[in-house]
Coordinates of N, CA, C and O in Angstrom, one line a residue:
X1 N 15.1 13.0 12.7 CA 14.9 12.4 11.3 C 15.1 10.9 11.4 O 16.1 10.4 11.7
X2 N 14.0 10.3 10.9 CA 14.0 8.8 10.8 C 15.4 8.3 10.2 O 15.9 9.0 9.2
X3 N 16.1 7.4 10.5 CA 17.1 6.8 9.7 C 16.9 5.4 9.0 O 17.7 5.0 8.1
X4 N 15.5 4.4 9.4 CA 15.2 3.8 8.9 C 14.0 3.4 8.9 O 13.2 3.6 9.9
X5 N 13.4 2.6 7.1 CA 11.8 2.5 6.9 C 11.0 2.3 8.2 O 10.2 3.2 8.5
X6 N 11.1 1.2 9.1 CA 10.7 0.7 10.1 C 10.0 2.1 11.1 O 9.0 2.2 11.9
X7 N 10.9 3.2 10.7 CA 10.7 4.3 12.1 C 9.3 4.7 11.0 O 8.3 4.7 11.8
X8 N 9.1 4.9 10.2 CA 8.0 5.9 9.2 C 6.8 4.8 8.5 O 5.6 5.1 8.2
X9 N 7.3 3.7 8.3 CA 6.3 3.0 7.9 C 5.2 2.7 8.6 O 5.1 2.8 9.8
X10 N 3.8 2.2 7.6 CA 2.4 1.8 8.5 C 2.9 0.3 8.5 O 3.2 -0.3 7.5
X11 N 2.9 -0.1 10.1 CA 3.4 -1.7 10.5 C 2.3 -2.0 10.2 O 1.4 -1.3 9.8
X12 N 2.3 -3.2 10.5 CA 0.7 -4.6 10.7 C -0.2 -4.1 9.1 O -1.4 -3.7 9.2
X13 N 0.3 -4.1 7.9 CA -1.0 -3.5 7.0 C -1.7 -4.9 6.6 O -1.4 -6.1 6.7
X14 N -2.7 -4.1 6.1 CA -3.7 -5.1 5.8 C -3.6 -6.0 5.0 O -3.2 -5.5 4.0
X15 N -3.8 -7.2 4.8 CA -3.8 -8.3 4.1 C -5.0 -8.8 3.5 O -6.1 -8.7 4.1
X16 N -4.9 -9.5 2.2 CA -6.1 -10.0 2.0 C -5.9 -11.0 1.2 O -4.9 -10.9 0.4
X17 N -6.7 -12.1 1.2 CA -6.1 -13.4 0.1 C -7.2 -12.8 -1.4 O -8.3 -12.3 -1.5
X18 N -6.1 -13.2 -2.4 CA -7.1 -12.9 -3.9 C -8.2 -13.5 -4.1 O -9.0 -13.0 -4.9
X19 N -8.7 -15.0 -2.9 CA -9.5 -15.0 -3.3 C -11.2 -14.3 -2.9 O -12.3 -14.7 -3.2
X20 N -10.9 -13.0 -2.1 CA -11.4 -12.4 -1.3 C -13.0 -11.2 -2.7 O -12.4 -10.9 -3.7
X21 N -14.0 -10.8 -2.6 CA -14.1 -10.1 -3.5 C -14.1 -8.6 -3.8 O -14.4 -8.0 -2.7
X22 N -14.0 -8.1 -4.4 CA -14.1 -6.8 -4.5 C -15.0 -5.7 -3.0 O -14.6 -4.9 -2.2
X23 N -15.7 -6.0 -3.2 CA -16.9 -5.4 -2.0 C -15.8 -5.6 -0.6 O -15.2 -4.8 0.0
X24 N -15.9 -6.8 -0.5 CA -15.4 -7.2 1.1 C -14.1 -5.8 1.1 O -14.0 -4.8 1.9
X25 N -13.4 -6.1 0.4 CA -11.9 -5.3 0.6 C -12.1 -3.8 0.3 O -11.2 -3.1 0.8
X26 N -13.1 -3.3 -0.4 CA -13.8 -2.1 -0.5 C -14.1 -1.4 0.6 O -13.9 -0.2 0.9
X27 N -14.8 -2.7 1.5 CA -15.4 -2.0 3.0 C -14.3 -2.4 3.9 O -14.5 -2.1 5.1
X28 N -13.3 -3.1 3.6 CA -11.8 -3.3 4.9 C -11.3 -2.0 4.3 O -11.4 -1.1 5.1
X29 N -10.9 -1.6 3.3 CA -10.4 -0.1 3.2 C -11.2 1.0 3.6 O -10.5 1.9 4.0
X30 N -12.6 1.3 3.6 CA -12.7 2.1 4.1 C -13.0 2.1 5.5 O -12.9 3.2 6.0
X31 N -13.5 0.7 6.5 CA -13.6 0.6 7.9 C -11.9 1.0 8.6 O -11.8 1.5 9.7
X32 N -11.1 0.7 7.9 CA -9.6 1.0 8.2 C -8.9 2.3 7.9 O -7.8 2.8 8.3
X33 N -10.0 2.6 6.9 CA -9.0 4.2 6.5 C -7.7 4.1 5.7 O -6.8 5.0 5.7
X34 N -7.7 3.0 5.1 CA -6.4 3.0 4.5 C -7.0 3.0 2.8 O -8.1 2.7 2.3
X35 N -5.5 3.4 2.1 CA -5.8 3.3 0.9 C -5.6 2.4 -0.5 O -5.8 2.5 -1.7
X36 N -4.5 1.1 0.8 CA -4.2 -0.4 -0.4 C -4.2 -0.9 0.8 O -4.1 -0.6 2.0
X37 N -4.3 -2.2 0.0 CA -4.1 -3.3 0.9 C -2.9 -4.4 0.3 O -2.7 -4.5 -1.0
X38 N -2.3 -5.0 1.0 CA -1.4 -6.0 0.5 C -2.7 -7.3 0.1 O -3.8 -7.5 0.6
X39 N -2.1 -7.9 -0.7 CA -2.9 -9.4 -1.3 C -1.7 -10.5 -1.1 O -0.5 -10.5 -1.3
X40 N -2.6 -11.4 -0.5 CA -1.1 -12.7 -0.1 C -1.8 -13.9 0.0 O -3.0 -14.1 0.2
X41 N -1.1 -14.6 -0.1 CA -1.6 -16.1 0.1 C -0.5 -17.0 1.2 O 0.6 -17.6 1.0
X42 N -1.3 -16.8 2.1 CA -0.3 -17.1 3.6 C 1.0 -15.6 3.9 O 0.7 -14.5 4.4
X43 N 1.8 -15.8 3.6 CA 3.1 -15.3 3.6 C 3.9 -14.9 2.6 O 4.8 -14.1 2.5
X44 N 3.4 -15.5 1.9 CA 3.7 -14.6 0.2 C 2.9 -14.0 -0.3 O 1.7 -14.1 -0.5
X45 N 3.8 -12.9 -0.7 CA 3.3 -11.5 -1.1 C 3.0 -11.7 -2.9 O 3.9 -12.0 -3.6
X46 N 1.5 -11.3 -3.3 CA 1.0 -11.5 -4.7 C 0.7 -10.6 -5.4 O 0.5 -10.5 -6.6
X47 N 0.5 -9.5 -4.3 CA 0.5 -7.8 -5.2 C 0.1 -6.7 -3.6 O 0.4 -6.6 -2.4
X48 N -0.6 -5.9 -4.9 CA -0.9 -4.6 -3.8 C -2.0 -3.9 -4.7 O -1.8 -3.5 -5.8
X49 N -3.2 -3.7 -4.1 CA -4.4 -2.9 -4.3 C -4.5 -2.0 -3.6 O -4.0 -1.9 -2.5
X50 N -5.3 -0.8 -4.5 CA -5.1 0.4 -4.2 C -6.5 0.6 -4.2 O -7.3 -0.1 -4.7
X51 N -7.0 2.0 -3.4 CA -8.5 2.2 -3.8 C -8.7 3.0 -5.0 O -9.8 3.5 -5.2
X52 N -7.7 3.3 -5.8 CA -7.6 3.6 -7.4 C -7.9 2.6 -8.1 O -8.9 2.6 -8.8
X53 N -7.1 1.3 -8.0 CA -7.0 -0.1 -8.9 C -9.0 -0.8 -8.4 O -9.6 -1.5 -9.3
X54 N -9.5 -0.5 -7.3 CA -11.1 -0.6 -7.0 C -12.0 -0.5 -7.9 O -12.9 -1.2 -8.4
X55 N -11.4 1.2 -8.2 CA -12.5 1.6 -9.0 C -12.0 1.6 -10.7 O -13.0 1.7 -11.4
X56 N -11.0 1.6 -11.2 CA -10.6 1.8 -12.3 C -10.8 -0.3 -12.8 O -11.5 -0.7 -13.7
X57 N -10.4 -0.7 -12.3 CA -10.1 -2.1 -12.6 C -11.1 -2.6 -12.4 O -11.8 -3.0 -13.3
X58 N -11.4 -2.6 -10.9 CA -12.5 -3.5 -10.2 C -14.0 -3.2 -11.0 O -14.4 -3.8 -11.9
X59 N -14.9 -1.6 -10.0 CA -16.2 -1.4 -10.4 C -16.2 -0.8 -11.8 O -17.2 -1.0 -12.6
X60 N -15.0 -0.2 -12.3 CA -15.5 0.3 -13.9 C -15.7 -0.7 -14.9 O -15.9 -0.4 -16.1
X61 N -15.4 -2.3 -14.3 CA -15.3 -3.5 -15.1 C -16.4 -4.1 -16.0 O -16.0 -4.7 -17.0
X62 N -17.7 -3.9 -15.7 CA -18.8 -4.3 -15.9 C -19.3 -5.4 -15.4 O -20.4 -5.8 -15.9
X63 N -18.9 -6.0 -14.8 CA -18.7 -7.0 -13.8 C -19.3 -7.0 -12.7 O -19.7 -5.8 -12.3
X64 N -19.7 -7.9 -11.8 CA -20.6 -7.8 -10.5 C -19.3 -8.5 -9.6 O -18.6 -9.5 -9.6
X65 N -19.4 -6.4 -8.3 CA -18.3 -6.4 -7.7 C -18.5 -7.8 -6.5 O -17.6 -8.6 -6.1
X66 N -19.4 -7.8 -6.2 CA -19.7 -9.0 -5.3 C -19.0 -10.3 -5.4 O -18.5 -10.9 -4.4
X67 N -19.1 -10.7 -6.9 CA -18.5 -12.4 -7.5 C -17.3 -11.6 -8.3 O -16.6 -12.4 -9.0
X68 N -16.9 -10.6 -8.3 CA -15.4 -10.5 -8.8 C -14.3 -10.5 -7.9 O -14.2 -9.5 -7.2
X69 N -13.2 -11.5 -7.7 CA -12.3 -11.5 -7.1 C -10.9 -10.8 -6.8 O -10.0 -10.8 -7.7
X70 N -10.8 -10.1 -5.6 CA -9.8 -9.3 -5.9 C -8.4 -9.5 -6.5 O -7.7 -8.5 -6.8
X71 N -7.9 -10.8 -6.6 CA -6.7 -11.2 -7.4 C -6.5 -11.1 -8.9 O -5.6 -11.3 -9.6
X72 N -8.2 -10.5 -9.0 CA -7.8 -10.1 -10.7 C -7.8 -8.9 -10.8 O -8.5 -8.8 -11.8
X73 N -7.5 -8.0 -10.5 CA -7.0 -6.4 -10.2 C -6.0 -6.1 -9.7 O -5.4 -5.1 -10.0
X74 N -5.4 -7.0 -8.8 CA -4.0 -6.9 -8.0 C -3.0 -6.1 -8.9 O -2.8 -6.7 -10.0
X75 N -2.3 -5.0 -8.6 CA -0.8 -4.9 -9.0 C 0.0 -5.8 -8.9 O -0.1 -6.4 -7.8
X76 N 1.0 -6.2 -9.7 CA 2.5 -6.7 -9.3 C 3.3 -5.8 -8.9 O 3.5 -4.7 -9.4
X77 N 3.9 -6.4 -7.5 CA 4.5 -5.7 -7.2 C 5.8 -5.6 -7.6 O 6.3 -6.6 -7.2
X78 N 6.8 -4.6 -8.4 CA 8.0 -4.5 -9.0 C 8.6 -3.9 -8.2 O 9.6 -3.5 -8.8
X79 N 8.9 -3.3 -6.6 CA 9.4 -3.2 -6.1 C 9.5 -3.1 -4.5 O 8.8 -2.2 -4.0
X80 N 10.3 -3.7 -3.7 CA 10.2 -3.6 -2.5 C 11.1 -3.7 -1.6 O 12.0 -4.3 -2.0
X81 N 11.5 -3.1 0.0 CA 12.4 -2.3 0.7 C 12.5 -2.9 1.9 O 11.4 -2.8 2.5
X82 N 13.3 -3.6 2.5 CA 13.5 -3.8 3.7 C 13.1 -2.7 5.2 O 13.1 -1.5 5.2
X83 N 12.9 -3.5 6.4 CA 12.8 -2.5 7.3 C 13.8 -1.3 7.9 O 13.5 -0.1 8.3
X84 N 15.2 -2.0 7.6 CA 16.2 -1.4 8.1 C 16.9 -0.7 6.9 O 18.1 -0.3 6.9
X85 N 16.1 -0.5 5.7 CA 16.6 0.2 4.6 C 16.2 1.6 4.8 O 15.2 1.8 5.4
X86 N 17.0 3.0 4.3 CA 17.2 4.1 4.4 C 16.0 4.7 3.7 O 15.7 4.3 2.6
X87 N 15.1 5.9 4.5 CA 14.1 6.4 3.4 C 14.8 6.8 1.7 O 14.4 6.5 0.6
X88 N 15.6 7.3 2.0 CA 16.9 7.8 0.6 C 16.2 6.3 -0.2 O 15.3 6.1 -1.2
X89 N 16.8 5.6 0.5 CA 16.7 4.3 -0.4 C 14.8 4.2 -1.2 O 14.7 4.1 -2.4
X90 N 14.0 4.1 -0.4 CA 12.8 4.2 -0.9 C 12.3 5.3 -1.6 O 11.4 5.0 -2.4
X91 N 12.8 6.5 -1.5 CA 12.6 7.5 -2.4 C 13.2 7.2 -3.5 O 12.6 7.6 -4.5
X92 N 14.6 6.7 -3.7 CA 15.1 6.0 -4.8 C 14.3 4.9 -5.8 O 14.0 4.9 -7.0
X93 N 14.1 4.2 -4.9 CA 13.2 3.0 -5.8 C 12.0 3.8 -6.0 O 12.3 4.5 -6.9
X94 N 10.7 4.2 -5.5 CA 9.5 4.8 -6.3 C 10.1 5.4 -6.9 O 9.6 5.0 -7.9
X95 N 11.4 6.4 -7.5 CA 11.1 7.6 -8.7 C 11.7 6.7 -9.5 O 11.3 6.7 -10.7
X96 N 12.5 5.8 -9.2 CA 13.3 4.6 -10.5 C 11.7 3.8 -10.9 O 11.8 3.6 -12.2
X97 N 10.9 3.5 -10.6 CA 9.9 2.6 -10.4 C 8.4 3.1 -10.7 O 7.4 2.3 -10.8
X98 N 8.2 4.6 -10.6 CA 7.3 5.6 -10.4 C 6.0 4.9 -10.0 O 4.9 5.0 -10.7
X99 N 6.2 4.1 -8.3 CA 5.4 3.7 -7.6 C 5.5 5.1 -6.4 O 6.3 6.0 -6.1
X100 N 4.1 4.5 -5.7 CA 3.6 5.5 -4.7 C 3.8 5.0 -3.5 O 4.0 5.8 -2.5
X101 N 3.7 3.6 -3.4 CA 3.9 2.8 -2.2 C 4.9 1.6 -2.7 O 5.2 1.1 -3.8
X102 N 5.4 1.1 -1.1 CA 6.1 0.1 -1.3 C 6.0 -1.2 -0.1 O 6.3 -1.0 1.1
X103 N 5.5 -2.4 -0.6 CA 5.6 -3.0 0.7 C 6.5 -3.3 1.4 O 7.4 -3.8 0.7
X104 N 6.9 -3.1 2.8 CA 8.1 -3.5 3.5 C 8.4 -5.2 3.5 O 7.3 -5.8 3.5
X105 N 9.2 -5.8 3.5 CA 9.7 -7.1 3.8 C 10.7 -7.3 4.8 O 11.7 -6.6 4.9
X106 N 10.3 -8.2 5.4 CA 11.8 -8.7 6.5 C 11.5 -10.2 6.2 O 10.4 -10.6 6.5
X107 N 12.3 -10.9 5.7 CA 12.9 -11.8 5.9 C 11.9 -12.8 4.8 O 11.8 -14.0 4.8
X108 N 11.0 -11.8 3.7 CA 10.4 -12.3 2.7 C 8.8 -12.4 3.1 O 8.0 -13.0 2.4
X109 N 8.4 -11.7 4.4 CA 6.9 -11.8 4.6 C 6.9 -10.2 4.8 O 7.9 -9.4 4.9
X110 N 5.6 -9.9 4.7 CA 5.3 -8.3 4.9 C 4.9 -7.9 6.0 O 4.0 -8.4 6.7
X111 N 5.9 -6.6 6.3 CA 5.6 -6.4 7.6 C 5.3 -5.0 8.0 O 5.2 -4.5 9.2
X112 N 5.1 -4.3 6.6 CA 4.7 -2.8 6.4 C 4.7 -2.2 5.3 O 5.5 -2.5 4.3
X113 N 3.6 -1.3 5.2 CA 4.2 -0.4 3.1 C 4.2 1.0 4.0 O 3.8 1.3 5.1
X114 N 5.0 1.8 2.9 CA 5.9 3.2 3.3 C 5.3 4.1 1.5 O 5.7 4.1 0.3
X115 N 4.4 4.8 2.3 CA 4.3 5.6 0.8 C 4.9 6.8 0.8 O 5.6 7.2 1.7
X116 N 4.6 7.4 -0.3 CA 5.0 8.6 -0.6 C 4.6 10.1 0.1 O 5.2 11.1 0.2
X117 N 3.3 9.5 0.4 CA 3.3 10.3 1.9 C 4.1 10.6 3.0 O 4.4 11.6 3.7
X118 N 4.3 9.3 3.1 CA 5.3 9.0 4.3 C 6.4 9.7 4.3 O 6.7 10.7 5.0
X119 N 7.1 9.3 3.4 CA 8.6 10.2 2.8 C 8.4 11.7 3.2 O 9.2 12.3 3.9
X120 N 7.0 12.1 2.7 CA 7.3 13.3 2.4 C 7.0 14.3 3.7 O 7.4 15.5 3.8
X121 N 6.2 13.5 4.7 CA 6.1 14.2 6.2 C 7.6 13.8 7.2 O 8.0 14.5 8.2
X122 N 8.2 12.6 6.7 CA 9.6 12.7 7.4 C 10.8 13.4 6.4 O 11.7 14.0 7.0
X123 N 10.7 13.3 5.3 CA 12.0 14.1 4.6 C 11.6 16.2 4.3 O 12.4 17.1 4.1
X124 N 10.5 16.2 4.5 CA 10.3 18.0 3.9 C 8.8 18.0 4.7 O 7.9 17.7 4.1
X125 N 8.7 18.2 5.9 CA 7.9 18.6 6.7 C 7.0 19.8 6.6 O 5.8 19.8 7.0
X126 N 7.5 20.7 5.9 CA 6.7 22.0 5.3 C 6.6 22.0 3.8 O 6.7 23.1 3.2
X127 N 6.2 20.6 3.1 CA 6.2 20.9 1.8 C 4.6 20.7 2.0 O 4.3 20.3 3.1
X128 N 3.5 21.0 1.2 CA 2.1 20.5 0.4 C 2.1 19.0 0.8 O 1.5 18.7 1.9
X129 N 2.5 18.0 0.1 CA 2.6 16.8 -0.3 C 2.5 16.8 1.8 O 1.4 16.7 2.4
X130 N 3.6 16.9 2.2 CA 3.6 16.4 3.6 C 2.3 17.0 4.3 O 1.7 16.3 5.0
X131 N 1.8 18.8 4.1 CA 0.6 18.9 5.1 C -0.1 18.0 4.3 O 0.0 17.0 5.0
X132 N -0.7 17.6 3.4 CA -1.9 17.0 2.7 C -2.0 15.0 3.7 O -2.9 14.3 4.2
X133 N -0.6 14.9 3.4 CA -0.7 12.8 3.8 C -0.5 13.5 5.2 O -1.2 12.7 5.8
X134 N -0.1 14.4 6.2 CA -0.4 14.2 7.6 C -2.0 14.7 8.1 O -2.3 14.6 9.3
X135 N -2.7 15.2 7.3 CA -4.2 15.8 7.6 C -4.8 14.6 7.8 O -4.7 13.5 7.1
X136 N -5.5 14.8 9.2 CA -6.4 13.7 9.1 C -8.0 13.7 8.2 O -8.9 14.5 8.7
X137 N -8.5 12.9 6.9 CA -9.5 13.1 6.7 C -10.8 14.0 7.4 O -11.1 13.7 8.5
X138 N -11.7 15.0 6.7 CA -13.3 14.9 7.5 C -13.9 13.9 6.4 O -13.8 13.6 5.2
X139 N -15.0 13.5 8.1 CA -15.8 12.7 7.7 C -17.3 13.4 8.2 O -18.3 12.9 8.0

């Protein structure tokens, strides 16, 4: 059993500056398989997009996704967990926070997010939640 975020977290995630548009980061999540991306401007962290916040925010906007920038959809992010902090600990903050993901920080730059997925294939290995986030997609 993992004893720290670091062991369970997705390292190196994706980054994207806000001023990036909708489309571009549409097709980085799905060429990557992932389902948010961090938003930053250098080293500082300015939110976290999801491929929910895409379509609810982004395309349901009426807006043309092409010249819409992804910095105007970004979440704020209201909560976040060091590497060497305990999953306990991150399972703590999402139900205090009722977020799904969290970006990791070391030393104030990002250096991983840990979702609820995650948690849930290293804390209860035979629950639902855990077969469902360890299946790999069909494509």
């Amino acid at each position: 059993m993992a004893t720290k975020i670091r062991d369970i977290m997705t390292g190196s995630p994706t980054s994207v500056s806000p001023e990036l548009d909708i489309v571009t980061v549409a097709r980085a999540m799905r060429d990557e398989d992932i389902g948010a991306v961090l938003v930053a401007e250098g080293d500082e962290l300015r939110g976290l997009v999801t491929d929910r916040d895409l379509v609810v925010r982004g395309l349901a906007a009426d807006g043309d996704p092409r010249q819409a920038k992804i910095g105007g959809i970004t979440s704020s992010v209201t909560a976040t967990i060091g590497p060497d902090d305990s999953p306990q600990k991150a399972a703590q903050i999402m139900r205090e926070r009722s977020v799904r993901r969290l970006p990791v920080l070391e030393d104030g730059r990002p250096v991983g997010i840990v979702s609820i997925g995650d948690l849930a294939v290293e804390e209860d290995s035979g629950s639902a939640l855990a077969d469902i986030s360890a299946a790999r997609p069909n494509r």
